[in-house]
Structure formats: structure tokens, C-alpha cells
Amino acid sequence: GDHRDLHSFPTRRSSDLLVWVKNNATPNKYYMQRCEFILFVHKGKAKNINNMGATNVFQIKNIIGNKLHPTEKPVELMKQLLQQSTQKNNIILDMFCGSGSTLVAAKELELNYVGIEIEEKYSKIAENRLQNTVKILNNDNKQLKLGV
């Protein structure tokens, strides 16, 4: 088989392992999963995150019940991750966008985005969500919602 050199993996620092505490346990045949791990990787020279005082633990409630996709993530989680690691005019690429949570977060934050989804059912759900999403502008510490 093809054995890749793990030493060439873009990052090996433990600070690049993020934890999403979901505040609910996912049934499993072993230990119940109350969290998910997020691997934060980069290509080339690493850039600082936007808030260097942030921790690697995100406590955001999981979606329970009426999920649009089996592995749907909360928009708030995706917004926090994007706010930490993007700049104005960046393009967000989600190659497995599912129901579009990352794209919705990007749109709310006025970031450019591209989503790819192989299943037409979820592609249509993502498209509908984006059509019903508003951009949230922060103007002089007042939040203003604009319909798009």
C-alpha cells in the first residue's frame, strides 16, 4: 500500500487540535461521544489566528432533532472557526458542504464561498439555506441584518 510520510504532514503541534464540546452525548457502542475533534492544518508558513487569546475548546450546543444532514454542524461553530482564521476577501472552500452550514456562516460574515456537494438533495438544501440567509454587519458596535 501507499504509506505517506507523516513527518511531512503540515502540522504536528498539539495546539492545532481543537475540541468541540457538543453538550450532548452521541450514542455509540463504546463510550458516548460528548465532543468532536477538529484538526487545524495549514499549508506553508502558518499565520496567526485573529484572536490569539482564544482557547482550543469550543462549547457550542449540537443540533438535536431536526437536522438537515446526518453530520450537520451548528452555524455558530463554523462562524467562530471562520472568524478566527479568515480575512476579508478570503474564499472559503467547502468541498463536502452537506446542508451548507459553513457556507451560511461565511455568508453571514460577508466572506466569499464555494461549496461542493455530490448529493443533489443536500445541494438543494444548502442552496435554499443560502437564499434565506442574511448578512450580519457590525457597524459601530450595532448589529444590522441585511436581507440578501
JSON list of C-alpha atoms in Angstrom, two decimals:
[
{"chain": "A", "resi": 1, "resn": "GLY", "atom": "CA", "xyz": [0.00, 0.00, 0.00]},
{"chain": "A", "resi": 2, "resn": "ASP", "atom": "CA", "xyz": [0.85, 3.67, -0.20]},
{"chain": "A", "resi": 3, "resn": "HIS", "atom": "CA", "xyz": [2.47, 4.75, 3.08]},
{"chain": "A", "resi": 4, "resn": "ARG", "atom": "CA", "xyz": [2.64, 8.51, 3.39]},
{"chain": "A", "resi": 5, "resn": "ASP", "atom": "CA", "xyz": [5.39, 10.16, 5.39]},
{"chain": "A", "resi": 6, "resn": "LEU", "atom": "CA", "xyz": [3.58, 11.54, 8.46]},
{"chain": "A", "resi": 7, "resn": "HIS", "atom": "CA", "xyz": [6.52, 13.82, 9.15]},
{"chain": "A", "resi": 8, "resn": "SER", "atom": "CA", "xyz": [5.60, 15.84, 6.06]},
{"chain": "A", "resi": 9, "resn": "PHE", "atom": "CA", "xyz": [2.08, 16.45, 7.39]},
{"chain": "A", "resi": 10, "resn": "PRO", "atom": "CA", "xyz": [1.62, 20.25, 7.54]},
{"chain": "A", "resi": 11, "resn": "THR", "atom": "CA", "xyz": [1.36, 20.48, 11.32]},
{"chain": "A", "resi": 12, "resn": "ARG", "atom": "CA", "xyz": [2.18, 18.36, 14.34]},
{"chain": "A", "resi": 13, "resn": "ARG", "atom": "CA", "xyz": [1.64, 20.81, 17.22]},
{"chain": "A", "resi": 14, "resn": "SER", "atom": "CA", "xyz": [-0.90, 19.77, 19.83]},
{"chain": "A", "resi": 15, "resn": "SER", "atom": "CA", "xyz": [-2.29, 23.32, 19.84]},
{"chain": "A", "resi": 16, "resn": "ASP", "atom": "CA", "xyz": [-3.64, 22.57, 16.37]},
{"chain": "A", "resi": 17, "resn": "LEU", "atom": "CA", "xyz": [-6.09, 20.00, 17.75]},
{"chain": "A", "resi": 18, "resn": "LEU", "atom": "CA", "xyz": [-9.35, 21.80, 18.54]},
{"chain": "A", "resi": 19, "resn": "VAL", "atom": "CA", "xyz": [-12.16, 20.35, 20.63]},
{"chain": "A", "resi": 20, "resn": "TRP", "atom": "CA", "xyz": [-15.85, 20.96, 20.03]},
{"chain": "A", "resi": 21, "resn": "VAL", "atom": "CA", "xyz": [-17.76, 20.17, 23.24]},
{"chain": "A", "resi": 22, "resn": "LYS", "atom": "CA", "xyz": [-21.26, 19.41, 21.95]},
{"chain": "A", "resi": 23, "resn": "ASN", "atom": "CA", "xyz": [-23.03, 19.33, 25.33]},
{"chain": "A", "resi": 24, "resn": "ASN", "atom": "CA", "xyz": [-24.87, 16.18, 24.38]},
{"chain": "A", "resi": 25, "resn": "ALA", "atom": "CA", "xyz": [-23.63, 12.64, 24.05]},
{"chain": "A", "resi": 26, "resn": "THR", "atom": "CA", "xyz": [-23.80, 10.80, 20.74]},
{"chain": "A", "resi": 27, "resn": "PRO", "atom": "CA", "xyz": [-24.90, 7.17, 21.19]},
{"chain": "A", "resi": 28, "resn": "ASN", "atom": "CA", "xyz": [-22.15, 4.75, 20.42]},
{"chain": "A", "resi": 29, "resn": "LYS", "atom": "CA", "xyz": [-21.46, 1.10, 21.14]},
{"chain": "A", "resi": 30, "resn": "TYR", "atom": "CA", "xyz": [-18.49, 2.17, 23.28]},
{"chain": "A", "resi": 31, "resn": "TYR", "atom": "CA", "xyz": [-18.05, 5.42, 25.21]},
{"chain": "A", "resi": 32, "resn": "MET", "atom": "CA", "xyz": [-20.66, 8.09, 24.48]},
{"chain": "A", "resi": 33, "resn": "GLN", "atom": "CA", "xyz": [-19.11, 10.92, 22.45]},
{"chain": "A", "resi": 34, "resn": "ARG", "atom": "CA", "xyz": [-19.64, 14.37, 24.03]},
{"chain": "A", "resi": 35, "resn": "CYS", "atom": "CA", "xyz": [-17.11, 16.08, 21.82]},
{"chain": "A", "resi": 36, "resn": "GLU", "atom": "CA", "xyz": [-15.58, 16.08, 18.36]},
{"chain": "A", "resi": 37, "resn": "PHE", "atom": "CA", "xyz": [-12.02, 16.88, 17.42]},
{"chain": "A", "resi": 38, "resn": "ILE", "atom": "CA", "xyz": [-11.09, 19.36, 14.73]},
{"chain": "A", "resi": 39, "resn": "LEU", "atom": "CA", "xyz": [-7.66, 19.25, 13.14]},
{"chain": "A", "resi": 40, "resn": "PHE", "atom": "CA", "xyz": [-6.49, 22.78, 12.28]},
{"chain": "A", "resi": 41, "resn": "VAL", "atom": "CA", "xyz": [-3.92, 22.50, 9.50]},
{"chain": "A", "resi": 42, "resn": "HIS", "atom": "CA", "xyz": [-2.18, 24.93, 7.20]},
{"chain": "A", "resi": 43, "resn": "LYS", "atom": "CA", "xyz": [-0.15, 24.83, 4.03]},
{"chain": "A", "resi": 44, "resn": "GLY", "atom": "CA", "xyz": [3.14, 26.64, 4.02]},
{"chain": "A", "resi": 45, "resn": "LYS", "atom": "CA", "xyz": [4.05, 29.18, 6.67]},
{"chain": "A", "resi": 46, "resn": "ALA", "atom": "CA", "xyz": [1.45, 29.37, 9.42]},
{"chain": "A", "resi": 47, "resn": "LYS", "atom": "CA", "xyz": [-0.43, 32.61, 10.04]},
{"chain": "A", "resi": 48, "resn": "ASN", "atom": "CA", "xyz": [-1.64, 33.72, 13.43]},
{"chain": "A", "resi": 49, "resn": "ILE", "atom": "CA", "xyz": [-5.31, 33.28, 14.23]},
{"chain": "A", "resi": 50, "resn": "ASN", "atom": "CA", "xyz": [-7.23, 36.53, 14.60]},
{"chain": "A", "resi": 51, "resn": "ASN", "atom": "CA", "xyz": [-7.72, 36.27, 18.39]},
{"chain": "A", "resi": 52, "resn": "MET", "atom": "CA", "xyz": [-4.52, 34.77, 19.75]},
{"chain": "A", "resi": 53, "resn": "GLY", "atom": "CA", "xyz": [-6.05, 34.66, 23.25]},
{"chain": "A", "resi": 54, "resn": "ALA", "atom": "CA", "xyz": [-8.67, 32.10, 22.19]},
{"chain": "A", "resi": 55, "resn": "THR", "atom": "CA", "xyz": [-8.55, 28.56, 23.54]},
{"chain": "A", "resi": 56, "resn": "ASN", "atom": "CA", "xyz": [-8.74, 25.37, 21.52]},
{"chain": "A", "resi": 57, "resn": "VAL", "atom": "CA", "xyz": [-12.05, 24.36, 23.15]},
{"chain": "A", "resi": 58, "resn": "PHE", "atom": "CA", "xyz": [-15.39, 25.41, 21.65]},
{"chain": "A", "resi": 59, "resn": "GLN", "atom": "CA", "xyz": [-18.52, 24.84, 23.75]},
{"chain": "A", "resi": 60, "resn": "ILE", "atom": "CA", "xyz": [-21.44, 25.10, 21.36]},
{"chain": "A", "resi": 61, "resn": "LYS", "atom": "CA", "xyz": [-24.60, 23.02, 21.56]},
{"chain": "A", "resi": 62, "resn": "ASN", "atom": "CA", "xyz": [-25.06, 20.41, 18.88]},
{"chain": "A", "resi": 63, "resn": "ILE", "atom": "CA", "xyz": [-28.16, 20.33, 16.69]},
{"chain": "A", "resi": 64, "resn": "ILE", "atom": "CA", "xyz": [-30.60, 17.86, 18.20]},
{"chain": "A", "resi": 65, "resn": "GLY", "atom": "CA", "xyz": [-33.66, 16.61, 16.38]},
{"chain": "A", "resi": 66, "resn": "ASN", "atom": "CA", "xyz": [-34.46, 18.23, 13.05]},
{"chain": "A", "resi": 67, "resn": "LYS", "atom": "CA", "xyz": [-31.09, 18.01, 11.31]},
{"chain": "A", "resi": 68, "resn": "LEU", "atom": "CA", "xyz": [-30.93, 18.83, 7.61]},
{"chain": "A", "resi": 69, "resn": "HIS", "atom": "CA", "xyz": [-27.96, 16.44, 7.17]},
{"chain": "A", "resi": 70, "resn": "PRO", "atom": "CA", "xyz": [-26.78, 13.47, 9.27]},
{"chain": "A", "resi": 71, "resn": "THR", "atom": "CA", "xyz": [-23.47, 15.19, 10.15]},
{"chain": "A", "resi": 72, "resn": "GLU", "atom": "CA", "xyz": [-24.72, 18.79, 10.18]},
{"chain": "A", "resi": 73, "resn": "LYS", "atom": "CA", "xyz": [-22.68, 21.22, 12.26]},
{"chain": "A", "resi": 74, "resn": "PRO", "atom": "CA", "xyz": [-24.04, 24.32, 14.02]},
{"chain": "A", "resi": 75, "resn": "VAL", "atom": "CA", "xyz": [-23.60, 27.54, 12.03]},
{"chain": "A", "resi": 76, "resn": "GLU", "atom": "CA", "xyz": [-22.31, 29.22, 15.21]},
{"chain": "A", "resi": 77, "resn": "LEU", "atom": "CA", "xyz": [-19.41, 26.74, 15.43]},
{"chain": "A", "resi": 78, "resn": "MET", "atom": "CA", "xyz": [-18.47, 27.36, 11.82]},
{"chain": "A", "resi": 79, "resn": "LYS", "atom": "CA", "xyz": [-18.71, 31.13, 12.32]},
{"chain": "A", "resi": 80, "resn": "GLN", "atom": "CA", "xyz": [-16.32, 31.03, 15.26]},
{"chain": "A", "resi": 81, "resn": "LEU", "atom": "CA", "xyz": [-13.82, 28.93, 13.30]},
{"chain": "A", "resi": 82, "resn": "LEU", "atom": "CA", "xyz": [-14.05, 31.23, 10.27]},
{"chain": "A", "resi": 83, "resn": "GLN", "atom": "CA", "xyz": [-13.76, 34.39, 12.38]},
{"chain": "A", "resi": 84, "resn": "GLN", "atom": "CA", "xyz": [-10.51, 33.08, 13.85]},
{"chain": "A", "resi": 85, "resn": "SER", "atom": "CA", "xyz": [-8.81, 32.05, 10.63]},
{"chain": "A", "resi": 86, "resn": "THR", "atom": "CA", "xyz": [-10.01, 34.27, 7.78]},
{"chain": "A", "resi": 87, "resn": "GLN", "atom": "CA", "xyz": [-9.52, 37.77, 6.47]},
{"chain": "A", "resi": 88, "resn": "LYS", "atom": "CA", "xyz": [-11.82, 39.96, 4.39]},
{"chain": "A", "resi": 89, "resn": "ASN", "atom": "CA", "xyz": [-11.89, 38.82, 0.72]},
{"chain": "A", "resi": 90, "resn": "ASN", "atom": "CA", "xyz": [-10.79, 35.25, 1.54]},
{"chain": "A", "resi": 91, "resn": "ILE", "atom": "CA", "xyz": [-12.59, 32.49, -0.33]},
{"chain": "A", "resi": 92, "resn": "ILE", "atom": "CA", "xyz": [-13.99, 29.67, 1.79]},
{"chain": "A", "resi": 93, "resn": "LEU", "atom": "CA", "xyz": [-13.99, 26.30, 0.01]},
{"chain": "A", "resi": 94, "resn": "ASP", "atom": "CA", "xyz": [-16.16, 23.56, 1.47]},
{"chain": "A", "resi": 95, "resn": "MET", "atom": "CA", "xyz": [-15.67, 20.50, -0.73]},
{"chain": "A", "resi": 96, "resn": "PHE", "atom": "CA", "xyz": [-18.19, 18.40, 1.22]},
{"chain": "A", "resi": 97, "resn": "CYS", "atom": "CA", "xyz": [-20.73, 21.09, 2.11]},
{"chain": "A", "resi": 98, "resn": "GLY", "atom": "CA", "xyz": [-23.67, 18.86, 3.00]},
{"chain": "A", "resi": 99, "resn": "SER", "atom": "CA", "xyz": [-26.53, 21.14, 4.03]},
{"chain": "A", "resi": 100, "resn": "GLY", "atom": "CA", "xyz": [-24.29, 24.23, 3.87]},
{"chain": "A", "resi": 101, "resn": "SER", "atom": "CA", "xyz": [-23.58, 25.26, 7.48]},
{"chain": "A", "resi": 102, "resn": "THR", "atom": "CA", "xyz": [-20.08, 26.53, 6.61]},
{"chain": "A", "resi": 103, "resn": "LEU", "atom": "CA", "xyz": [-21.41, 28.43, 3.61]},
{"chain": "A", "resi": 104, "resn": "VAL", "atom": "CA", "xyz": [-24.17, 30.03, 5.67]},
{"chain": "A", "resi": 105, "resn": "ALA", "atom": "CA", "xyz": [-21.58, 31.09, 8.26]},
{"chain": "A", "resi": 106, "resn": "ALA", "atom": "CA", "xyz": [-19.36, 32.53, 5.51]},
{"chain": "A", "resi": 107, "resn": "LYS", "atom": "CA", "xyz": [-22.26, 34.48, 4.01]},
{"chain": "A", "resi": 108, "resn": "GLU", "atom": "CA", "xyz": [-23.28, 35.89, 7.40]},
{"chain": "A", "resi": 109, "resn": "LEU", "atom": "CA", "xyz": [-19.68, 37.04, 7.88]},
{"chain": "A", "resi": 110, "resn": "GLU", "atom": "CA", "xyz": [-19.52, 38.53, 4.35]},
{"chain": "A", "resi": 111, "resn": "LEU", "atom": "CA", "xyz": [-16.87, 36.10, 3.18]},
{"chain": "A", "resi": 112, "resn": "ASN", "atom": "CA", "xyz": [-16.70, 34.67, -0.33]},
{"chain": "A", "resi": 113, "resn": "TYR", "atom": "CA", "xyz": [-17.55, 30.98, -0.51]},
{"chain": "A", "resi": 114, "resn": "VAL", "atom": "CA", "xyz": [-17.68, 27.97, -2.82]},
{"chain": "A", "resi": 115, "resn": "GLY", "atom": "CA", "xyz": [-19.47, 24.78, -1.86]},
{"chain": "A", "resi": 116, "resn": "ILE", "atom": "CA", "xyz": [-19.37, 21.37, -3.48]},
{"chain": "A", "resi": 117, "resn": "GLU", "atom": "CA", "xyz": [-21.83, 18.58, -2.65]},
{"chain": "A", "resi": 118, "resn": "ILE", "atom": "CA", "xyz": [-22.20, 15.31, -4.56]},
{"chain": "A", "resi": 119, "resn": "GLU", "atom": "CA", "xyz": [-25.76, 14.55, -3.40]},
{"chain": "A", "resi": 120, "resn": "GLU", "atom": "CA", "xyz": [-28.34, 16.72, -5.15]},
{"chain": "A", "resi": 121, "resn": "LYS", "atom": "CA", "xyz": [-30.74, 16.51, -2.18]},
{"chain": "A", "resi": 122, "resn": "TYR", "atom": "CA", "xyz": [-28.25, 18.23, 0.13]},
{"chain": "A", "resi": 123, "resn": "SER", "atom": "CA", "xyz": [-27.07, 20.62, -2.56]},
{"chain": "A", "resi": 124, "resn": "LYS", "atom": "CA", "xyz": [-30.65, 21.94, -2.87]},
{"chain": "A", "resi": 125, "resn": "ILE", "atom": "CA", "xyz": [-30.95, 22.23, 0.92]},
{"chain": "A", "resi": 126, "resn": "ALA", "atom": "CA", "xyz": [-27.72, 24.26, 1.04]},
{"chain": "A", "resi": 127, "resn": "GLU", "atom": "CA", "xyz": [-28.91, 26.49, -1.80]},
{"chain": "A", "resi": 128, "resn": "ASN", "atom": "CA", "xyz": [-32.23, 27.15, -0.01]},
{"chain": "A", "resi": 129, "resn": "ARG", "atom": "CA", "xyz": [-30.44, 27.93, 3.25]},
{"chain": "A", "resi": 130, "resn": "LEU", "atom": "CA", "xyz": [-28.18, 30.41, 1.49]},
{"chain": "A", "resi": 131, "resn": "GLN", "atom": "CA", "xyz": [-31.14, 32.13, -0.16]},
{"chain": "A", "resi": 132, "resn": "ASN", "atom": "CA", "xyz": [-32.70, 32.61, 3.28]},
{"chain": "A", "resi": 133, "resn": "THR", "atom": "CA", "xyz": [-29.50, 33.80, 4.97]},
{"chain": "A", "resi": 134, "resn": "VAL", "atom": "CA", "xyz": [-28.89, 37.41, 5.93]},
{"chain": "A", "resi": 135, "resn": "LYS", "atom": "CA", "xyz": [-25.54, 39.13, 6.13]},
{"chain": "A", "resi": 136, "resn": "ILE", "atom": "CA", "xyz": [-24.77, 40.45, 9.60]},
{"chain": "A", "resi": 137, "resn": "LEU", "atom": "CA", "xyz": [-22.84, 43.69, 9.59]},
{"chain": "A", "resi": 138, "resn": "ASN", "atom": "CA", "xyz": [-21.27, 45.14, 12.69]},
{"chain": "A", "resi": 139, "resn": "ASN", "atom": "CA", "xyz": [-21.43, 48.94, 12.41]},
{"chain": "A", "resi": 140, "resn": "ASP", "atom": "CA", "xyz": [-20.26, 50.98, 15.42]},
{"chain": "A", "resi": 141, "resn": "ASN", "atom": "CA", "xyz": [-20.95, 48.04, 17.73]},
{"chain": "A", "resi": 142, "resn": "LYS", "atom": "CA", "xyz": [-24.56, 47.83, 16.49]},
{"chain": "A", "resi": 143, "resn": "GLN", "atom": "CA", "xyz": [-25.58, 44.71, 14.66]},
{"chain": "A", "resi": 144, "resn": "LEU", "atom": "CA", "xyz": [-27.50, 45.31, 11.46]},
{"chain": "A", "resi": 145, "resn": "LYS", "atom": "CA", "xyz": [-29.09, 42.48, 9.46]},
{"chain": "A", "resi": 146, "resn": "LEU", "atom": "CA", "xyz": [-29.40, 42.85, 5.70]},
{"chain": "A", "resi": 147, "resn": "GLY", "atom": "CA", "xyz": [-31.60, 40.52, 3.67]},
{"chain": "A", "resi": 148, "resn": "VAL", "atom": "CA", "xyz": [-29.89, 39.11, 0.60]}
]
